[in-house]
CSV table of C-alpha atoms and ligand atoms in Angstrom, one decimal:
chain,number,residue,atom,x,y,z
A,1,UNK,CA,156.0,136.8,123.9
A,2,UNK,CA,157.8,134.3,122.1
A,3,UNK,CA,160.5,135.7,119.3
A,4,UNK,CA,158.3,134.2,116.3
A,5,UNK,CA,161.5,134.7,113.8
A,6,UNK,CA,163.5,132.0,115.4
A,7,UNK,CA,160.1,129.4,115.0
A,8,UNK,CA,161.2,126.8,112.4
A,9,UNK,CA,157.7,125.1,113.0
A,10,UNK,CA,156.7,123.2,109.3
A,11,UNK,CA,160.5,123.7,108.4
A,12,UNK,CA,162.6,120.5,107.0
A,13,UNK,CA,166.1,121.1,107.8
A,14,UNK,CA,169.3,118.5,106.4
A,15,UNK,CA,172.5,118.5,109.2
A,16,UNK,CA,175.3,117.0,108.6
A,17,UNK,CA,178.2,115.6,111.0
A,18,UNK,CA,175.1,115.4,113.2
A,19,UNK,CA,176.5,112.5,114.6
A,20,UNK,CA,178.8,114.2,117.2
A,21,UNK,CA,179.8,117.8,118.4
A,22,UNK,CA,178.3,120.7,116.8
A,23,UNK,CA,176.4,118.6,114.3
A,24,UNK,CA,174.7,116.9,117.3
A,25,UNK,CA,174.2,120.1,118.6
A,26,UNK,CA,173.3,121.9,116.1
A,27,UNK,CA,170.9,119.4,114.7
A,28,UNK,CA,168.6,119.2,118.3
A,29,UNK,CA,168.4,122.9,118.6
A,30,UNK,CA,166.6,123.0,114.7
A,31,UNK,CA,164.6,120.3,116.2
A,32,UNK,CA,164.1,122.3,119.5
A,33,UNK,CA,163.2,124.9,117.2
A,34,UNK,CA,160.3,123.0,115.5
A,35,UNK,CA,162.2,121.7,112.4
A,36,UNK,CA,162.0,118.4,110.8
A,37,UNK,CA,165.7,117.1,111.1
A,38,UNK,CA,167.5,114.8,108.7
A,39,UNK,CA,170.7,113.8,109.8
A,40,UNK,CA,173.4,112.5,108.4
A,41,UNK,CA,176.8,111.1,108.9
A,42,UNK,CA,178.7,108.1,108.3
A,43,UNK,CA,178.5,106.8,112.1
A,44,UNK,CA,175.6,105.3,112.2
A,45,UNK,CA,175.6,104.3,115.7
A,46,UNK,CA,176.0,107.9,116.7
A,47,UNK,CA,173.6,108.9,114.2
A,48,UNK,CA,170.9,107.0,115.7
A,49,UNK,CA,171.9,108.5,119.4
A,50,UNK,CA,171.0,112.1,117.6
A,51,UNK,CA,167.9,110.8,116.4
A,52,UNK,CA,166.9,109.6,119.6
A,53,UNK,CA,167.6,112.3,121.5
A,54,UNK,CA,165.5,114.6,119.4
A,55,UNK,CA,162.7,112.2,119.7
A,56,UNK,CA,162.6,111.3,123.4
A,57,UNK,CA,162.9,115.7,123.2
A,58,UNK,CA,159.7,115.4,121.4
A,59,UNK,CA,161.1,116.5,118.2
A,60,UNK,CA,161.0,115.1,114.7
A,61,UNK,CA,164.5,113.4,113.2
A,62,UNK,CA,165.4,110.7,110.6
A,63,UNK,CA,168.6,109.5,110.5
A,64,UNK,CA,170.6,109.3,107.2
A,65,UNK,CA,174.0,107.0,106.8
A,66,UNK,CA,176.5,108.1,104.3
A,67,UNK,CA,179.4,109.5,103.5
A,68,UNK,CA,179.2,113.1,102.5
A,69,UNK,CA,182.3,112.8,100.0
A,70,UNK,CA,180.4,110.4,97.6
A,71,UNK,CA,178.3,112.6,95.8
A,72,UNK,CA,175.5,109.7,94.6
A,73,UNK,CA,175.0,109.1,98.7
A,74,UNK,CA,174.5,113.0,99.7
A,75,UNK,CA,172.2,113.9,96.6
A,76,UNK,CA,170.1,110.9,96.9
A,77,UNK,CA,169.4,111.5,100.9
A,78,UNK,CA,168.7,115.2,100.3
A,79,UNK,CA,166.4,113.8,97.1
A,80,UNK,CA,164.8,111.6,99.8
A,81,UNK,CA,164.8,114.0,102.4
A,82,UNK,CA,163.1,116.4,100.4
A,83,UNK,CA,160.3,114.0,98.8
A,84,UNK,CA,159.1,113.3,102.9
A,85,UNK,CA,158.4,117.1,102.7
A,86,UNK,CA,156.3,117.3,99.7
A,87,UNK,CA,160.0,118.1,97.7
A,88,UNK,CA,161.1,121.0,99.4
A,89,UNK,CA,164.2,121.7,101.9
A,90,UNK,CA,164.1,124.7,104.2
A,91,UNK,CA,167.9,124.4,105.8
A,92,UNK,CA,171.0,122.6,104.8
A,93,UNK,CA,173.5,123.4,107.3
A,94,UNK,CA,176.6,121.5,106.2
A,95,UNK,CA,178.8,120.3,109.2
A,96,UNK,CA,180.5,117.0,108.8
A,97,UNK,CA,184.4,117.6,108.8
A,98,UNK,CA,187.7,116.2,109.9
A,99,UNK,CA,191.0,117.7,111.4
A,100,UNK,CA,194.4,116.8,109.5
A,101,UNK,CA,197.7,118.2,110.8
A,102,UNK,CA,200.8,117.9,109.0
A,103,UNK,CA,203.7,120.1,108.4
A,104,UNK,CA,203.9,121.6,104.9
A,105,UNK,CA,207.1,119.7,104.1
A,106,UNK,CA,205.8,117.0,105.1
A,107,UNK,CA,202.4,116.9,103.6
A,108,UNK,CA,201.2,113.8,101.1
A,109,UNK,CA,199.2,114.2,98.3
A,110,UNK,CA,196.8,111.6,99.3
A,111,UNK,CA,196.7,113.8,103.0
A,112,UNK,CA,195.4,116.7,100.6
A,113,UNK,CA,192.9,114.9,98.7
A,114,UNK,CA,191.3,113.4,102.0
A,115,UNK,CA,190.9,116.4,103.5
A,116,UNK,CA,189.7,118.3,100.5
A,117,UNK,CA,187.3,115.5,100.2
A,118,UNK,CA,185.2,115.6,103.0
A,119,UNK,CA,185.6,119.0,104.2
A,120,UNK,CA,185.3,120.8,100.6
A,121,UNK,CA,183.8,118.9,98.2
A,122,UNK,CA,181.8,116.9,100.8
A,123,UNK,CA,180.7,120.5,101.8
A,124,UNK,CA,180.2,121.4,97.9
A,125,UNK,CA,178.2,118.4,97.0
A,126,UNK,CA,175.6,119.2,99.9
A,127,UNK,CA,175.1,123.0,99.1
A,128,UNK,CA,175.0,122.2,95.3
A,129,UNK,CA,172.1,119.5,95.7
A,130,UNK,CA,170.1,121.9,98.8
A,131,UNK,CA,170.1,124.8,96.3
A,132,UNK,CA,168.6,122.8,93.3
A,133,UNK,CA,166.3,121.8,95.6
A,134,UNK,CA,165.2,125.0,97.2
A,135,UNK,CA,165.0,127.2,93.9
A,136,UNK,CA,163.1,123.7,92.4
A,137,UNK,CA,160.6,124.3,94.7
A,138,UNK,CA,160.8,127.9,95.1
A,139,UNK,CA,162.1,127.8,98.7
A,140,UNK,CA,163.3,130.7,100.1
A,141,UNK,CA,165.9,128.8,102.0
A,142,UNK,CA,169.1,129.3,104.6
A,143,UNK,CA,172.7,127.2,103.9
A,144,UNK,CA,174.9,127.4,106.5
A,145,UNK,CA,178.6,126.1,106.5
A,146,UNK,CA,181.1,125.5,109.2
A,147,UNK,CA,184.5,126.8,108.3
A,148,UNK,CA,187.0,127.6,111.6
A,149,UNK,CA,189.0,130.1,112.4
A,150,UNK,CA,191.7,128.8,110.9
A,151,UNK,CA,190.5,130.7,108.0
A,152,UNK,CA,192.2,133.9,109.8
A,153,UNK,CA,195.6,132.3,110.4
A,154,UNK,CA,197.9,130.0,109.5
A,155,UNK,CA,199.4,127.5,112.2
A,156,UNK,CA,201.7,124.4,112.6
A,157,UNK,CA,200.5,121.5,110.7
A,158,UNK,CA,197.3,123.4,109.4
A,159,UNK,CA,198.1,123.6,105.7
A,160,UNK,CA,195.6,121.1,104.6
A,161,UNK,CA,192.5,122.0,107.0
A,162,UNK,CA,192.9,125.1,106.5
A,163,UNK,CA,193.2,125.4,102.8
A,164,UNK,CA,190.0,123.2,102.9
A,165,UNK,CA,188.0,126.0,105.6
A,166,UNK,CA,189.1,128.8,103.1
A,167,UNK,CA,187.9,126.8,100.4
A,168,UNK,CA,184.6,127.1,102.3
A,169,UNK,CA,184.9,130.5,102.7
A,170,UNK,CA,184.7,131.2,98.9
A,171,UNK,CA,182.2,128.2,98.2
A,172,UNK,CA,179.7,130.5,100.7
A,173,UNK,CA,180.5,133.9,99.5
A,174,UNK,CA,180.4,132.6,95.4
A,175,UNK,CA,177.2,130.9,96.3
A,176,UNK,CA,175.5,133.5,97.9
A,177,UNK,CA,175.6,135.8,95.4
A,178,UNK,CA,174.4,132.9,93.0
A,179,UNK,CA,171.0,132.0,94.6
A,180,UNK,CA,170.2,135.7,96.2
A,181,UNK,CA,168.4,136.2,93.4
A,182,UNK,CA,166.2,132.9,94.6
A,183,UNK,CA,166.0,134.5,97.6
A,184,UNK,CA,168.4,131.4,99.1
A,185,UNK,CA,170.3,133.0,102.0
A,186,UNK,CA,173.8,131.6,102.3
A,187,UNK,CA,176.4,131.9,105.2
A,188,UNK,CA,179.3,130.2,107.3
A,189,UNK,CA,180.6,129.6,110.9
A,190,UNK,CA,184.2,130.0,111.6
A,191,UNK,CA,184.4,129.0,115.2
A,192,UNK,CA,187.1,129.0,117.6
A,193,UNK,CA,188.2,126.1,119.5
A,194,UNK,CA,185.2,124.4,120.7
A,195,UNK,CA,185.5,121.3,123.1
A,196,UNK,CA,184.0,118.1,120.8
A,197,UNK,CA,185.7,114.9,120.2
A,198,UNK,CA,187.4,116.6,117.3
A,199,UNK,CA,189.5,118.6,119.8
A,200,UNK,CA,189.3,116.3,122.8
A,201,UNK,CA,190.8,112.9,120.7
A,202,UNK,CA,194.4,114.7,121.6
A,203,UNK,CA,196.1,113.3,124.9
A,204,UNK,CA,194.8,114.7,128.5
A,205,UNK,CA,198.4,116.9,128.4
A,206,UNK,CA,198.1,118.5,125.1
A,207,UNK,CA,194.2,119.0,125.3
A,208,UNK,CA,194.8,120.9,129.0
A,209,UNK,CA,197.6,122.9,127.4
A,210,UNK,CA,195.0,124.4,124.8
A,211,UNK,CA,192.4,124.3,126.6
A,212,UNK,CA,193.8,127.1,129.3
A,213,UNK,CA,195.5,128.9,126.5
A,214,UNK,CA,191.8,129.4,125.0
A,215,UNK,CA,190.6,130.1,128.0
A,216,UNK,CA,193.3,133.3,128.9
A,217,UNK,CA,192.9,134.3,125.4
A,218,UNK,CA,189.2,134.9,125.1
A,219,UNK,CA,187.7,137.7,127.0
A,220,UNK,CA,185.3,135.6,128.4
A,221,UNK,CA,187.4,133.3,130.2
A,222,UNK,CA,185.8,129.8,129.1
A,223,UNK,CA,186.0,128.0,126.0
A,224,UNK,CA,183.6,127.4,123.8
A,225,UNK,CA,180.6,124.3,123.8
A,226,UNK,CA,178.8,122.5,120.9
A,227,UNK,CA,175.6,124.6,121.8
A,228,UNK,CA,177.7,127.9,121.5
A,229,UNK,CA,178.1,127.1,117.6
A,230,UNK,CA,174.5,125.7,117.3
A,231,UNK,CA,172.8,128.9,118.4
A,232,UNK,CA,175.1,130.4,115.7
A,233,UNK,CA,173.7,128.1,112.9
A,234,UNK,CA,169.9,128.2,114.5
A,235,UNK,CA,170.4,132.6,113.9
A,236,UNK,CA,171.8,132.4,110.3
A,237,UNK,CA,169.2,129.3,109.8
A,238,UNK,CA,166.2,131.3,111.0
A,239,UNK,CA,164.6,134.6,109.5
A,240,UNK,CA,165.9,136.4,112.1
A,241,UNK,CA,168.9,136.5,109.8
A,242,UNK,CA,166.4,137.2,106.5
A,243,UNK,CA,168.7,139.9,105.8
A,244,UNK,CA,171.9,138.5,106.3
A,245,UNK,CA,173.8,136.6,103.7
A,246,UNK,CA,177.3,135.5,102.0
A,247,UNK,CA,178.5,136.8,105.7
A,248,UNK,CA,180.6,134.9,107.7
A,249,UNK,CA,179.7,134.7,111.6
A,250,UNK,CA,182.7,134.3,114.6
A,251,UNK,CA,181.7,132.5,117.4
A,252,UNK,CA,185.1,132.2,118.9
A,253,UNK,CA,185.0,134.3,122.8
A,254,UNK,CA,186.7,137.0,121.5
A,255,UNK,CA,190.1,135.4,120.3
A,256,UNK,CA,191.3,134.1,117.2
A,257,UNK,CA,193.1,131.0,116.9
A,258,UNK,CA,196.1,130.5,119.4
A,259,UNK,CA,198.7,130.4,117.1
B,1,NAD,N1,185.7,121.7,117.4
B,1,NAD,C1,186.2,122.8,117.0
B,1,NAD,O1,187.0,123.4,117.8
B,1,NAD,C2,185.9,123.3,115.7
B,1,NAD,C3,186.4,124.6,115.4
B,1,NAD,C4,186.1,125.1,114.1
B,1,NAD,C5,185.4,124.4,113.2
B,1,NAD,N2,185.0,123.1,113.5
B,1,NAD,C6,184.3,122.4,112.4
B,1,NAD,O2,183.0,122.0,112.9
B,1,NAD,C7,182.6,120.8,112.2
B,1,NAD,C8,182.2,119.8,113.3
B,1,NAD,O3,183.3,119.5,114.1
B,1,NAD,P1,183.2,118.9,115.6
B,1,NAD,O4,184.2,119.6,116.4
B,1,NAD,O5,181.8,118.8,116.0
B,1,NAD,O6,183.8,117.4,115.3
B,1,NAD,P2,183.3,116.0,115.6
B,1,NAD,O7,184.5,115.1,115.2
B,1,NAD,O8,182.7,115.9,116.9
B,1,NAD,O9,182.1,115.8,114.5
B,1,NAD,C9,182.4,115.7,113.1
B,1,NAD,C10,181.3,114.7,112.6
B,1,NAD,O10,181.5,114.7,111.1
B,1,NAD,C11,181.4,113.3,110.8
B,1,NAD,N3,182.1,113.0,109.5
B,1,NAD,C12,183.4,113.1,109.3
B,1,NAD,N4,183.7,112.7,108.0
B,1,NAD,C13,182.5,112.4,107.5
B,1,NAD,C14,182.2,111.9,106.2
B,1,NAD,N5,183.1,111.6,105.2
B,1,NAD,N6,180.9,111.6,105.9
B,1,NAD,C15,179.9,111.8,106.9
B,1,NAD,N7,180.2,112.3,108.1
B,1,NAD,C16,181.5,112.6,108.4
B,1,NAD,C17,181.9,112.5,111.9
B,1,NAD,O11,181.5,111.2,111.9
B,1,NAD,C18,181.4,113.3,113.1
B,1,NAD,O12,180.2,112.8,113.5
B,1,NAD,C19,183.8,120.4,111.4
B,1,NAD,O13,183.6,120.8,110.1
B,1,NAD,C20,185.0,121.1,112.0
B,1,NAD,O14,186.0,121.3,111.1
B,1,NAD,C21,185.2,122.6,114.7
Protein backbone atom coordinates (compact mmCIF):
# COMPACT_ATOMS: atom_id res chain seq x y z
CA UNK A 1 0.00 0.00 0.00
CA UNK A 2 1.37 3.19 -0.99
CA UNK A 3 2.40 5.72 2.13
CA UNK A 4 -0.52 8.26 1.15
CA UNK A 5 1.19 11.06 3.53
CA UNK A 6 4.19 11.54 1.28
CA UNK A 7 1.51 12.07 -1.96
CA UNK A 8 1.90 15.72 -2.95
CA UNK A 9 -0.61 15.05 -5.88
CA UNK A 10 -2.70 18.67 -6.67
CA UNK A 11 0.24 20.31 -4.58
CA UNK A 12 2.17 23.51 -6.10
CA UNK A 13 5.50 23.61 -4.63
CA UNK A 14 8.24 26.88 -5.39
CA UNK A 15 12.25 25.47 -5.18
CA UNK A 16 14.81 27.46 -5.34
CA UNK A 17 18.61 26.88 -6.37
CA UNK A 18 16.82 24.22 -8.42
CA UNK A 19 19.19 24.75 -10.89
CA UNK A 20 21.94 22.51 -9.47
CA UNK A 21 22.69 20.14 -6.40
CA UNK A 22 20.09 19.75 -3.85
CA UNK A 23 17.75 22.27 -5.51
CA UNK A 24 17.84 19.98 -8.66
CA UNK A 25 17.36 17.33 -6.46
CA UNK A 26 15.16 18.35 -4.37
CA UNK A 27 12.88 19.95 -6.88
CA UNK A 28 12.38 16.29 -9.07
CA UNK A 29 11.57 14.37 -6.01
CA UNK A 30 8.44 17.08 -5.22
CA UNK A 31 7.71 16.48 -8.72
CA UNK A 32 8.24 12.64 -8.35
CA UNK A 33 6.00 13.11 -5.65
CA UNK A 34 3.16 14.57 -7.68
CA UNK A 35 3.78 18.34 -7.13
CA UNK A 36 3.53 21.16 -9.51
CA UNK A 37 7.28 22.54 -9.40
CA UNK A 38 8.31 26.16 -10.01
CA UNK A 39 11.80 26.57 -10.08
CA UNK A 40 13.86 29.07 -9.88
CA UNK A 41 17.38 30.35 -10.05
CA UNK A 42 19.40 32.67 -11.80
CA UNK A 43 21.00 30.02 -14.31
CA UNK A 44 18.79 29.80 -16.71
CA UNK A 45 20.40 27.26 -18.71
CA UNK A 46 20.50 24.88 -15.80
CA UNK A 47 17.11 25.88 -14.92
CA UNK A 48 15.74 24.71 -18.06
CA UNK A 49 17.83 21.15 -17.68
CA UNK A 50 15.64 20.82 -14.18
CA UNK A 51 12.56 21.55 -15.95
CA UNK A 52 13.23 19.10 -18.48
CA UNK A 53 14.12 16.44 -16.53
CA UNK A 54 11.01 16.57 -14.54
CA UNK A 55 9.03 16.58 -17.77
CA UNK A 56 10.62 13.80 -19.79
CA UNK A 57 9.95 12.10 -15.84
CA UNK A 58 6.45 12.87 -16.49
CA UNK A 59 6.12 15.49 -14.02
CA UNK A 60 4.91 19.02 -14.02
CA UNK A 61 7.76 22.10 -13.82
CA UNK A 62 8.04 25.76 -14.93
CA UNK A 63 11.03 27.28 -14.84
CA UNK A 64 11.50 30.75 -13.14
CA UNK A 65 14.82 33.12 -13.84
CA UNK A 66 15.84 35.45 -11.19
CA UNK A 67 17.79 36.38 -8.67
CA UNK A 68 16.53 35.55 -5.24
CA UNK A 69 18.30 38.66 -3.63
CA UNK A 70 16.11 41.22 -5.56
CA UNK A 71 13.06 41.15 -3.66
CA UNK A 72 10.63 42.59 -6.81
CA UNK A 73 11.97 39.28 -8.88
CA UNK A 74 11.26 36.55 -6.00
CA UNK A 75 7.69 38.14 -4.98
CA UNK A 76 6.54 38.54 -8.41
CA UNK A 77 7.45 34.75 -9.49
CA UNK A 78 5.89 33.34 -6.32
CA UNK A 79 2.75 36.01 -7.25
CA UNK A 80 2.89 34.30 -10.67
CA UNK A 81 3.50 31.05 -9.44
CA UNK A 82 0.61 31.11 -7.22
CA UNK A 83 -2.03 32.73 -9.79
CA UNK A 84 -1.22 29.24 -12.23
CA UNK A 85 -2.67 27.49 -9.02
CA UNK A 86 -5.89 29.34 -8.53
CA UNK A 87 -3.50 31.80 -5.90
CA UNK A 88 -2.38 29.28 -3.56
CA UNK A 89 1.23 27.81 -2.73
CA UNK A 90 1.57 24.47 -1.01
CA UNK A 91 5.63 24.37 -0.50
CA UNK A 92 8.30 26.86 -0.61
CA UNK A 93 11.45 25.22 0.08
CA UNK A 94 14.12 27.90 -0.13
CA UNK A 95 17.57 26.48 -1.40
CA UNK A 96 19.54 28.81 -3.55
CA UNK A 97 22.88 29.73 -1.71
CA UNK A 98 26.52 30.29 -2.18
CA UNK A 99 29.87 29.37 -0.25
CA UNK A 100 32.24 32.40 0.82
CA UNK A 101 35.43 31.61 2.71
CA UNK A 102 37.56 34.14 4.22
CA UNK A 103 39.46 34.55 7.28
CA UNK A 104 37.87 36.82 9.87
CA UNK A 105 40.76 39.34 9.57
CA UNK A 106 40.57 39.34 6.43
CA UNK A 107 36.95 39.66 5.73
CA UNK A 108 35.46 42.81 3.43
CA UNK A 109 32.38 44.39 4.08
CA UNK A 110 31.20 43.97 0.65
CA UNK A 111 32.21 39.86 1.22
CA UNK A 112 29.49 40.24 4.10
CA UNK A 113 26.86 41.86 2.41
CA UNK A 114 27.09 39.34 -0.60
CA UNK A 115 26.68 36.60 1.32
CA UNK A 116 24.10 37.89 3.60
CA UNK A 117 22.34 38.71 0.44
CA UNK A 118 21.65 35.70 -1.14
CA UNK A 119 21.81 33.28 1.47
CA UNK A 120 19.72 35.43 4.24
CA UNK A 121 17.78 37.91 2.90
CA UNK A 122 17.46 36.03 -0.49
CA UNK A 123 16.16 33.16 1.97
CA UNK A 124 13.96 35.92 3.94
CA UNK A 125 12.34 37.53 0.89
CA UNK A 126 11.07 33.88 -0.32
CA UNK A 127 9.54 32.78 3.10
CA UNK A 128 8.04 36.32 3.70
CA UNK A 129 6.20 36.34 0.24
CA UNK A 130 5.21 32.09 0.52
CA UNK A 131 3.66 32.86 3.93
CA UNK A 132 1.48 35.83 2.67
CA UNK A 133 0.49 33.68 0.23
CA UNK A 134 -0.41 30.59 2.05
CA UNK A 135 -2.41 32.27 5.06
CA UNK A 136 -4.01 34.61 1.91
CA UNK A 137 -5.41 31.61 0.73
CA UNK A 138 -5.82 29.77 3.82
CA UNK A 139 -3.15 27.14 2.97
CA UNK A 140 -1.97 25.00 5.41
CA UNK A 141 1.41 24.97 3.95
CA UNK A 142 5.25 23.50 4.58
CA UNK A 143 8.55 26.11 4.26
CA UNK A 144 11.55 24.47 4.38
CA UNK A 145 15.11 26.08 4.50
CA UNK A 146 18.53 24.82 3.92
CA UNK A 147 20.96 26.00 6.54
CA UNK A 148 24.40 23.55 6.98
CA UNK A 149 26.03 22.32 9.57
CA UNK A 150 28.10 25.01 9.91
CA UNK A 151 25.46 26.24 12.13
CA UNK A 152 27.10 23.78 14.83
CA UNK A 153 30.67 25.00 14.43
CA UNK A 154 32.84 27.40 13.57
CA UNK A 155 35.71 26.76 10.97
CA UNK A 156 38.58 28.49 8.95
CA UNK A 157 37.26 30.97 6.59
CA UNK A 158 33.50 30.30 7.59
CA UNK A 159 32.64 33.57 9.28
CA UNK A 160 30.46 34.96 6.69
CA UNK A 161 28.58 31.58 5.53
CA UNK A 162 28.05 30.66 8.59
CA UNK A 163 26.73 33.81 10.26
CA UNK A 164 24.38 33.76 7.09
CA UNK A 165 23.15 29.64 7.99
CA UNK A 166 22.59 30.90 11.65
CA UNK A 167 20.77 33.65 10.47
CA UNK A 168 18.53 31.00 8.85
CA UNK A 169 18.36 29.20 11.78
CA UNK A 170 16.51 32.08 13.66
CA UNK A 171 14.55 33.24 10.46
CA UNK A 172 12.87 29.36 10.75
CA UNK A 173 12.42 29.05 14.34
CA UNK A 174 10.93 33.09 14.56
CA UNK A 175 8.80 32.23 11.72
CA UNK A 176 7.40 29.18 12.81
CA UNK A 177 6.06 30.27 15.78
CA UNK A 178 4.51 33.18 13.62
CA UNK A 179 2.32 31.34 11.08
CA UNK A 180 1.59 28.10 13.48
CA UNK A 181 -1.30 29.65 14.22
CA UNK A 182 -2.09 29.52 10.19
CA UNK A 183 -1.41 26.21 10.47
CA UNK A 184 1.93 27.01 8.14
CA UNK A 185 4.58 24.43 9.15
CA UNK A 186 8.07 25.84 9.05
CA UNK A 187 11.52 23.97 9.21
CA UNK A 188 15.31 23.86 8.03
CA UNK A 189 18.01 21.39 6.72
CA UNK A 190 21.48 21.73 8.07
CA UNK A 191 23.29 19.14 5.97
CA UNK A 192 26.71 17.92 6.10
CA UNK A 193 29.00 17.93 3.33
CA UNK A 194 27.15 16.82 0.40
CA UNK A 195 29.04 16.24 -3.04
CA UNK A 196 27.40 19.20 -5.58
CA UNK A 197 29.24 21.65 -7.52
CA UNK A 198 29.22 23.82 -4.50
CA UNK A 199 31.75 21.39 -2.88
CA UNK A 200 33.21 19.85 -6.03
CA UNK A 201 34.36 23.57 -7.71
CA UNK A 202 37.60 23.07 -5.20
CA UNK A 203 40.77 21.44 -6.95
CA UNK A 204 40.76 17.41 -7.41
CA UNK A 205 43.49 17.51 -4.26
CA UNK A 206 41.57 19.48 -1.79
CA UNK A 207 38.13 17.96 -2.75
CA UNK A 208 39.74 14.18 -2.19
CA UNK A 209 41.23 15.39 1.04
CA UNK A 210 37.58 16.21 2.35
CA UNK A 211 36.05 13.95 0.73
CA UNK A 212 37.82 10.80 2.77
CA UNK A 213 37.85 12.85 5.92
CA UNK A 214 33.85 12.80 5.56
CA UNK A 215 33.83 9.66 4.70
CA UNK A 216 36.00 8.26 8.09
CA UNK A 217 34.10 10.63 10.08
CA UNK A 218 30.51 9.53 9.37
CA UNK A 219 29.40 6.19 10.69
CA UNK A 220 28.27 5.31 7.55
CA UNK A 221 31.26 5.43 5.65
CA UNK A 222 30.08 7.47 2.45
CA UNK A 223 29.34 10.99 1.96
CA UNK A 224 26.41 12.39 1.36
CA UNK A 225 24.36 12.87 -2.36
CA UNK A 226 21.92 15.59 -3.56
CA UNK A 227 19.00 12.98 -3.14
CA UNK A 228 20.11 12.38 0.58
CA UNK A 229 19.01 16.18 1.35
CA UNK A 230 15.98 15.94 -0.98
CA UNK A 231 14.30 13.06 0.83
CA UNK A 232 14.91 15.36 3.85
CA UNK A 233 12.97 18.39 2.30
CA UNK A 234 10.23 15.91 0.50
CA UNK A 235 9.62 14.58 4.80
CA UNK A 236 9.40 18.11 6.29
CA UNK A 237 7.45 19.14 2.86
CA UNK A 238 4.91 16.40 3.17
CA UNK A 239 2.24 15.71 6.07
CA UNK A 240 4.15 13.09 7.11
CA UNK A 241 5.82 15.78 9.07
CA UNK A 242 2.15 17.58 9.94
CA UNK A 243 3.37 17.61 13.29
CA UNK A 244 6.69 18.77 13.09
CA UNK A 245 7.66 22.41 12.94
CA UNK A 246 10.32 25.33 13.74
CA UNK A 247 12.60 22.00 14.02
CA UNK A 248 15.71 21.67 12.46
CA UNK A 249 16.59 18.28 10.59
CA UNK A 250 20.47 16.79 10.30
CA UNK A 251 21.12 14.97 7.37
CA UNK A 252 24.83 14.74 7.81
CA UNK A 253 25.97 10.50 8.28
CA UNK A 254 26.42 10.95 11.67
CA UNK A 255 29.27 13.65 11.86
CA UNK A 256 29.30 17.14 12.15
CA UNK A 257 31.36 19.39 10.16
CA UNK A 258 35.18 18.39 9.95
CA UNK A 259 36.57 21.06 11.53
N1 LIG B 1 26.77 20.92 -0.71
C1 LIG B 1 26.90 20.93 0.61
O1 LIG B 1 27.78 20.25 1.18
C2 LIG B 1 25.96 21.77 1.45
C3 LIG B 1 25.98 21.58 2.83
C4 LIG B 1 25.15 22.33 3.63
C5 LIG B 1 24.28 23.26 3.07
N2 LIG B 1 24.27 23.43 1.72
C6 LIG B 1 23.35 24.42 1.19
O2 LIG B 1 22.49 23.83 0.25
C7 LIG B 1 22.07 24.80 -0.71
C8 LIG B 1 22.31 24.26 -2.11
O3 LIG B 1 23.70 24.06 -2.26
P1 LIG B 1 24.33 23.05 -3.34
O4 LIG B 1 25.40 22.32 -2.65
O5 LIG B 1 23.26 22.35 -4.05
O6 LIG B 1 25.07 24.12 -4.28
P2 LIG B 1 25.00 24.37 -5.86
O7 LIG B 1 26.05 25.41 -6.10
O8 LIG B 1 25.05 23.10 -6.60
O9 LIG B 1 23.54 25.00 -6.04
C9 LIG B 1 23.22 26.29 -5.59
C10 LIG B 1 22.23 26.89 -6.58
O10 LIG B 1 21.84 28.19 -6.07
C11 LIG B 1 21.80 29.07 -7.18
N3 LIG B 1 21.98 30.46 -6.75
C12 LIG B 1 23.06 30.99 -6.12
N4 LIG B 1 22.88 32.30 -5.94
C13 LIG B 1 21.65 32.61 -6.47
C14 LIG B 1 20.92 33.81 -6.59
N5 LIG B 1 21.39 34.99 -6.15
N6 LIG B 1 19.69 33.75 -7.16
C15 LIG B 1 19.21 32.58 -7.64
N7 LIG B 1 19.87 31.42 -7.57
C16 LIG B 1 21.09 31.43 -6.98
C17 LIG B 1 22.94 28.62 -8.08
O11 LIG B 1 22.81 29.12 -9.39
C18 LIG B 1 22.83 27.12 -7.97
O12 LIG B 1 21.97 26.60 -8.96
C19 LIG B 1 22.85 26.07 -0.39
O13 LIG B 1 22.04 26.94 0.37
C20 LIG B 1 24.01 25.57 0.43
O14 LIG B 1 24.51 26.56 1.30
C21 LIG B 1 25.09 22.71 0.89
Amino acid sequence: MPVTAYDLTGRTAFVTGAASGIGRASAALLAQAGATVHCADRDEQGLHETTDLIKQAGGTAHPHPLDVSDRTQITEAIATAARTSGGSLDIMAAIAGIMHSSPVLETRDEDLDRVLAINFKGVLYACQEAARTMIASGTRGSIVTMASGAIDTGGPGLLCYGVTKAAVVQLTKTLATEVGPHGIRVNAVAPGWIRTPMTTRHDDRAQAHTESLMVRMSPLGRVGEPEDIAHAVLHLASDAAAFTTGQILRPNGGVAMPW
